[in-house]
mmCIF file of N, CA and C in Angstrom:
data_model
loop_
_atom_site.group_PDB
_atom_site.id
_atom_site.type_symbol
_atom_site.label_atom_id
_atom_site.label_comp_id
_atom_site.label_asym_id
_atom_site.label_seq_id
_atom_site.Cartn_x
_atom_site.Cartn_y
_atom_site.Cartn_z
ATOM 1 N N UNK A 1495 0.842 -1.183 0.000
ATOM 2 C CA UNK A 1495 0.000 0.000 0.000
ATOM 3 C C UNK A 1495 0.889 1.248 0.000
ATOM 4 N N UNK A 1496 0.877 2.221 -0.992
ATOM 5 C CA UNK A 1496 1.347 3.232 -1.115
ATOM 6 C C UNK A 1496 0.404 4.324 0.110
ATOM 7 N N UNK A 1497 1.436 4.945 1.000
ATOM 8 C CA UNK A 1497 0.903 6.041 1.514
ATOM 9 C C UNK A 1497 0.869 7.238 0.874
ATOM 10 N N UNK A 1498 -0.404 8.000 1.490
ATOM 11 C CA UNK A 1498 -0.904 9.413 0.708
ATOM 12 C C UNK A 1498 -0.088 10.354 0.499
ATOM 13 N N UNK A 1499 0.271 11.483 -0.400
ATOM 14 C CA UNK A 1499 0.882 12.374 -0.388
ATOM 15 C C UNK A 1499 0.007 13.513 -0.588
ATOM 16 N N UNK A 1500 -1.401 13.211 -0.686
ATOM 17 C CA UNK A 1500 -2.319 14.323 0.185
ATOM 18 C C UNK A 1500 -3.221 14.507 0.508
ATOM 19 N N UNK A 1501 -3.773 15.105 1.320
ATOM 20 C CA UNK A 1501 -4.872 15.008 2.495
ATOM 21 C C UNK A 1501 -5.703 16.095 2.090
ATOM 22 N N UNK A 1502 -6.778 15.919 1.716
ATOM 23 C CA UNK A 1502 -7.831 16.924 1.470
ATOM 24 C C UNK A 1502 -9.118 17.030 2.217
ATOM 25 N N UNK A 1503 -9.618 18.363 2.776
ATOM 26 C CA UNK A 1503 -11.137 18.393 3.281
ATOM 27 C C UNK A 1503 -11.736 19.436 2.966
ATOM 28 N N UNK A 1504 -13.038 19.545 2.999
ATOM 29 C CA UNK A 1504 -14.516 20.316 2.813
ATOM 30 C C UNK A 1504 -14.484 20.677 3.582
ATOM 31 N N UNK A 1505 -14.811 21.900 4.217
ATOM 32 C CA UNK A 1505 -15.617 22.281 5.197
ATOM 33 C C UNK A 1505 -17.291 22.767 4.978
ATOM 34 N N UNK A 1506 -17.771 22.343 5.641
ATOM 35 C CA UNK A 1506 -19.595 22.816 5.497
ATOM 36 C C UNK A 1506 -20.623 22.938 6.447
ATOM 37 N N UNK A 1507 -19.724 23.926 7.118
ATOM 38 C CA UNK A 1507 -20.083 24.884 7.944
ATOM 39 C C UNK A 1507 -20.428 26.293 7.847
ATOM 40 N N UNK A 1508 -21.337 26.739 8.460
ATOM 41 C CA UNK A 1508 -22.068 28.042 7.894
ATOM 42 C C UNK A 1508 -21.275 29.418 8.624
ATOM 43 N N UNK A 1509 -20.440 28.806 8.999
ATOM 44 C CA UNK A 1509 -20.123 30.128 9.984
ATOM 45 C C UNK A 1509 -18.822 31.631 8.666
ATOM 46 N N UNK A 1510 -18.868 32.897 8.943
ATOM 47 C CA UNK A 1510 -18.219 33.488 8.542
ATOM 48 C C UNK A 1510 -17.092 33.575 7.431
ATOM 49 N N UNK A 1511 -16.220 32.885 8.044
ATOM 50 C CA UNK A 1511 -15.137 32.577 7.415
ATOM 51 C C UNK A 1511 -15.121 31.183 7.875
ATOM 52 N N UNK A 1512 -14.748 30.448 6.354
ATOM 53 C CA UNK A 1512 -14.721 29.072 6.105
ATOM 54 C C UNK A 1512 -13.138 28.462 4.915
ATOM 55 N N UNK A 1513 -12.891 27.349 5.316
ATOM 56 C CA UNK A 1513 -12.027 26.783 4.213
ATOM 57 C C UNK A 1513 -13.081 26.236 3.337
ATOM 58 N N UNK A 1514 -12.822 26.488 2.086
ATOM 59 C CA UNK A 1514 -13.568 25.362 0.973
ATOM 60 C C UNK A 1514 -12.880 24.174 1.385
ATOM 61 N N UNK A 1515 -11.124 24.912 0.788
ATOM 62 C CA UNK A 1515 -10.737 23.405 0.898
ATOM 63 C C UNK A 1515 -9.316 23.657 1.398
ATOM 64 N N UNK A 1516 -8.830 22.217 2.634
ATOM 65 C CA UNK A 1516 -7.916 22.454 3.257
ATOM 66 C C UNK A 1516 -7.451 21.163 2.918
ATOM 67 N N UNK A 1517 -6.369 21.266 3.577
ATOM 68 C CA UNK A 1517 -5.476 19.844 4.089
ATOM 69 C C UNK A 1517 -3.811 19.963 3.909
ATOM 70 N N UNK A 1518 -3.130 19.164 3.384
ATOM 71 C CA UNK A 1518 -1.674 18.871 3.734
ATOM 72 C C UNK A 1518 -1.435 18.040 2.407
ATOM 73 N N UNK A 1519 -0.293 18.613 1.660
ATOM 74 C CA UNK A 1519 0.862 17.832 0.898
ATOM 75 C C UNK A 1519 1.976 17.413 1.578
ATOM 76 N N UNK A 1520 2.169 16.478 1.100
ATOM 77 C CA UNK A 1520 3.387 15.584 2.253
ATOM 78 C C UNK A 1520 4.525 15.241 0.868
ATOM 79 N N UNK A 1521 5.266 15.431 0.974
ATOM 80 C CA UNK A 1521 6.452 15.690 0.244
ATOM 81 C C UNK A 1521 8.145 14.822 0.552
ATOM 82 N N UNK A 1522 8.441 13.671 0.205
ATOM 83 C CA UNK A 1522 9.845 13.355 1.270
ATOM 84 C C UNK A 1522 10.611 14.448 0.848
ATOM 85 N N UNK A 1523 11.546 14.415 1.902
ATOM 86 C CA UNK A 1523 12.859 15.322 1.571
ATOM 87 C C UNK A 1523 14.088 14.463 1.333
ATOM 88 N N UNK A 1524 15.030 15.232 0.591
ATOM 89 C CA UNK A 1524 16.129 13.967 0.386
ATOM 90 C C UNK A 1524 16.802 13.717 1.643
ATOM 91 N N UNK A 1525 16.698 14.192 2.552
ATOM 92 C CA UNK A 1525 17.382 13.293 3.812
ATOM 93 C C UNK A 1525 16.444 11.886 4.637
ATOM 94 N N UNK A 1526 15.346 11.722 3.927
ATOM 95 C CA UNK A 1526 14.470 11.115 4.442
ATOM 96 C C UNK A 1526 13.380 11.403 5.102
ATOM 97 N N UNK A 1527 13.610 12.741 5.478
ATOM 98 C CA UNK A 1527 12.209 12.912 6.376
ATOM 99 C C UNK A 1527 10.934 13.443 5.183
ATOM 100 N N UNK A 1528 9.985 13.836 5.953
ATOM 101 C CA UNK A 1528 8.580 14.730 5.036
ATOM 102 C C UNK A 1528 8.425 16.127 5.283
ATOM 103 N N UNK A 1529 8.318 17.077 4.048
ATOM 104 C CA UNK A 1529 7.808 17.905 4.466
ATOM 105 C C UNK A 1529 6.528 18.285 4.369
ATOM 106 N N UNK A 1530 5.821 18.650 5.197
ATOM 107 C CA UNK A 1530 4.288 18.892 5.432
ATOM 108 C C UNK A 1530 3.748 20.382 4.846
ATOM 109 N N UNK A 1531 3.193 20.593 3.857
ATOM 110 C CA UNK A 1531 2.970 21.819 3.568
ATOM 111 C C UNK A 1531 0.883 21.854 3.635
ATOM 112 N N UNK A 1532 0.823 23.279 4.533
ATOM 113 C CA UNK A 1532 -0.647 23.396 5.064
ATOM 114 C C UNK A 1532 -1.760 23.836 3.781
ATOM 115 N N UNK A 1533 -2.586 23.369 3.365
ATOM 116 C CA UNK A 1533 -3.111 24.025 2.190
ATOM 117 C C UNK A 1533 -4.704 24.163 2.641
ATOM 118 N N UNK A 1534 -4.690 25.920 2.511
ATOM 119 C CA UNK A 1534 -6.353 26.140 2.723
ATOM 120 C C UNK A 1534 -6.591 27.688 2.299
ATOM 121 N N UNK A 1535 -7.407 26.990 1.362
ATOM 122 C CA UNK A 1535 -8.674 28.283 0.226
ATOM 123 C C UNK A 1535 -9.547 28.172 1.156
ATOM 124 N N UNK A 1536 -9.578 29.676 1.524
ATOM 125 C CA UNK A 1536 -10.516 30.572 2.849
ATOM 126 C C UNK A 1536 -11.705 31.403 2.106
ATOM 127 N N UNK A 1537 -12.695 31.310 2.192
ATOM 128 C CA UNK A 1537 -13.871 32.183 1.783
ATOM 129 C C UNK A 1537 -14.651 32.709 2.944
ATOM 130 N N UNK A 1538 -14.846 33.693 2.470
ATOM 131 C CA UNK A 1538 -15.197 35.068 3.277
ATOM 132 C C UNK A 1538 -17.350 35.344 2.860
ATOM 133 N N UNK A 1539 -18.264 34.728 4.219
ATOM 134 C CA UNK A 1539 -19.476 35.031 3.930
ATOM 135 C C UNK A 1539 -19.955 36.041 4.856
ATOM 136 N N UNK A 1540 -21.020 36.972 4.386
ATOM 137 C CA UNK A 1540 -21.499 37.988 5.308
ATOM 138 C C UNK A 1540 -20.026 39.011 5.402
ATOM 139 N N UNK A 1541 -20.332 39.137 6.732
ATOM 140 C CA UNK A 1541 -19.047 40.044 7.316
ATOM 141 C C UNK A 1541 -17.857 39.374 7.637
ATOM 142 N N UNK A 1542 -17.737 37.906 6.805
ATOM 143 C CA UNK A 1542 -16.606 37.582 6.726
ATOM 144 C C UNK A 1542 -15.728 38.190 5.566
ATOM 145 N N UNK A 1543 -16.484 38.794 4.715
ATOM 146 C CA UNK A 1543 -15.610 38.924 3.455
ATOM 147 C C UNK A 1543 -14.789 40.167 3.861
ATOM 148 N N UNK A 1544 -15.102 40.848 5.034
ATOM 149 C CA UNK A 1544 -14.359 41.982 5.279
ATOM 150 C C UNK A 1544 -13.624 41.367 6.303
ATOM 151 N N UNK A 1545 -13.881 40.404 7.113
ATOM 152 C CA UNK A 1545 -12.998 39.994 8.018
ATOM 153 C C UNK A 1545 -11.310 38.932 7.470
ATOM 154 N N UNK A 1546 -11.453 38.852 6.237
ATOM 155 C CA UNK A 1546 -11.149 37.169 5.667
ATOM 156 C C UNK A 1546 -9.196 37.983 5.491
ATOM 157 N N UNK A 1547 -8.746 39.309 4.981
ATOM 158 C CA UNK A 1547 -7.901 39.761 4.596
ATOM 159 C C UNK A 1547 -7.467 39.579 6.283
ATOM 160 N N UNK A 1548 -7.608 39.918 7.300
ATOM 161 C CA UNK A 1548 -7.424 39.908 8.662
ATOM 162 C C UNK A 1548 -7.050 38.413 9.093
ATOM 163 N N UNK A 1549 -8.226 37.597 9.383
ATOM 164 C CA UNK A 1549 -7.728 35.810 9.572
ATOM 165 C C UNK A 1549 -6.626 35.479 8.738
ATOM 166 N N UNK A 1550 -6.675 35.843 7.175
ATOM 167 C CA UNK A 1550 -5.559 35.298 6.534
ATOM 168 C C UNK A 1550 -4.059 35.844 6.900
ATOM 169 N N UNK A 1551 -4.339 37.017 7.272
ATOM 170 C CA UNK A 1551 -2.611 37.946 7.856
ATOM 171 C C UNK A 1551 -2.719 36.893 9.438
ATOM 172 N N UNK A 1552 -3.416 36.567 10.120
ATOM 173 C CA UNK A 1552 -2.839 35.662 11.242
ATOM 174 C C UNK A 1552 -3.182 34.448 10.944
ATOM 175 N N UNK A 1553 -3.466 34.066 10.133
ATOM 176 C CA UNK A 1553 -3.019 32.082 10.073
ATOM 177 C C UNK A 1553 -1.850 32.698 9.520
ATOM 178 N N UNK A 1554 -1.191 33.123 8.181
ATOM 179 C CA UNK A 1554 0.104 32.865 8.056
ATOM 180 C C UNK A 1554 1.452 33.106 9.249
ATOM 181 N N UNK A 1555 0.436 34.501 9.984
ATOM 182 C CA UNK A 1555 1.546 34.969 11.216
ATOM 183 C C UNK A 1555 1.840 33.399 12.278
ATOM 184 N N UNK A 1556 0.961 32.762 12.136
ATOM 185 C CA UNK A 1556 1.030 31.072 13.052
ATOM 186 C C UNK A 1556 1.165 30.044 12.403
ATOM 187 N N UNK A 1557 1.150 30.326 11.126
ATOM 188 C CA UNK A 1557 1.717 29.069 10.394
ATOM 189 C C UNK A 1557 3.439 28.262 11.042
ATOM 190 N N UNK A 1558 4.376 28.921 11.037
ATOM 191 C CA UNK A 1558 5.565 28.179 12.001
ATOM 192 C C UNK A 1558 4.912 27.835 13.118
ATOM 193 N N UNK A 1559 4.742 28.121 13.718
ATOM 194 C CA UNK A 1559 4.227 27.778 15.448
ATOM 195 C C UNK A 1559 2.863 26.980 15.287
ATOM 196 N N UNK A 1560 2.161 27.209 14.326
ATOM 197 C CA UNK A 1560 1.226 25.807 13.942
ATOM 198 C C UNK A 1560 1.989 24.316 13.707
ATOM 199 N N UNK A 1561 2.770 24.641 12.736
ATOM 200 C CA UNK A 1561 3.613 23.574 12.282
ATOM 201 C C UNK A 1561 4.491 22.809 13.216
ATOM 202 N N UNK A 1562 5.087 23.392 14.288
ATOM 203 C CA UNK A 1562 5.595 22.873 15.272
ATOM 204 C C UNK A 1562 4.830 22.509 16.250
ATOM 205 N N UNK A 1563 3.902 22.261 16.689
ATOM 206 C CA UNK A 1563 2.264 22.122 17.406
ATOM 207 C C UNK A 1563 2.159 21.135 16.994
ATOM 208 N N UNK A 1564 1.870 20.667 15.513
ATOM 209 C CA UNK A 1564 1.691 19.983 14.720
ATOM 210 C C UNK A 1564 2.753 18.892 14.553
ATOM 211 N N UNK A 1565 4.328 19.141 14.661
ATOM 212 C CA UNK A 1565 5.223 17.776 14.977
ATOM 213 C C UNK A 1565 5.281 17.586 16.355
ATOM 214 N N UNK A 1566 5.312 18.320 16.917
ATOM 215 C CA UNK A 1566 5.264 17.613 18.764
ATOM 216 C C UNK A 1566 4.253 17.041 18.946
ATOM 217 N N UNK A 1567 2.550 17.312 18.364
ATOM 218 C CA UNK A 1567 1.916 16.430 18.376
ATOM 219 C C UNK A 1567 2.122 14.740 17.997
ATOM 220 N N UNK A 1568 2.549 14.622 16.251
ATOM 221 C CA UNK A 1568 2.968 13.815 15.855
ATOM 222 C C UNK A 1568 4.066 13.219 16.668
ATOM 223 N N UNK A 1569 5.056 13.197 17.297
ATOM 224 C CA UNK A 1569 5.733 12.938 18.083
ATOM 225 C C UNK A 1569 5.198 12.402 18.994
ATOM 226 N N UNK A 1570 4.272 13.090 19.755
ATOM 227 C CA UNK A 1570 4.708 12.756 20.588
ATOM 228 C C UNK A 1570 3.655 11.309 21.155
ATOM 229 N N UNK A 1571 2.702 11.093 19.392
ATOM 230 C CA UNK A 1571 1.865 9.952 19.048
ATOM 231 C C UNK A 1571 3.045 8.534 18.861
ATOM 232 N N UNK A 1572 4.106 8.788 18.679
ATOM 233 C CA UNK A 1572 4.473 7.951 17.932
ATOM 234 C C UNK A 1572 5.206 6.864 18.994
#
């Protein structure tokens, strides 16, 4: 069985600001490990569409510190 190299989801939820679509490309690196890259198309409903330029300047501001959240988790599953 070949493992995934990517992870996709819907969201369909009514609230403000929403991902259409999120998930993770997983990528090896040549030293062996993976790199994990975060992927999410954000849409902006109601008074999200004025809010959506704002959420998007702080998910990227937490994208590192997501990502490391995200291997100590993994870690610390393993």
């Amino acid at each position: 069985m070949t493992a995934p190299t990517r992870v996709r989801r819907h969201e369909v939820s009514h609230r403000s600001i929403t991902a259409e679509e999120g998930g993770y490309d997983l990528d090896p690196t040549p030293g062996g490990g993976i790199r994990v890259r975060l992927v999410n198309v954000r849409e902006g409903h109601g008074v999200g569409k004025v809010l959506l330029p704002l959420a998007a300047g702080a998910a990227r501001r937490d994208a590192p510190a997501f990502g490391r959240r995200v291997k100590e988790a993994v870690g610390a599953s393993a």
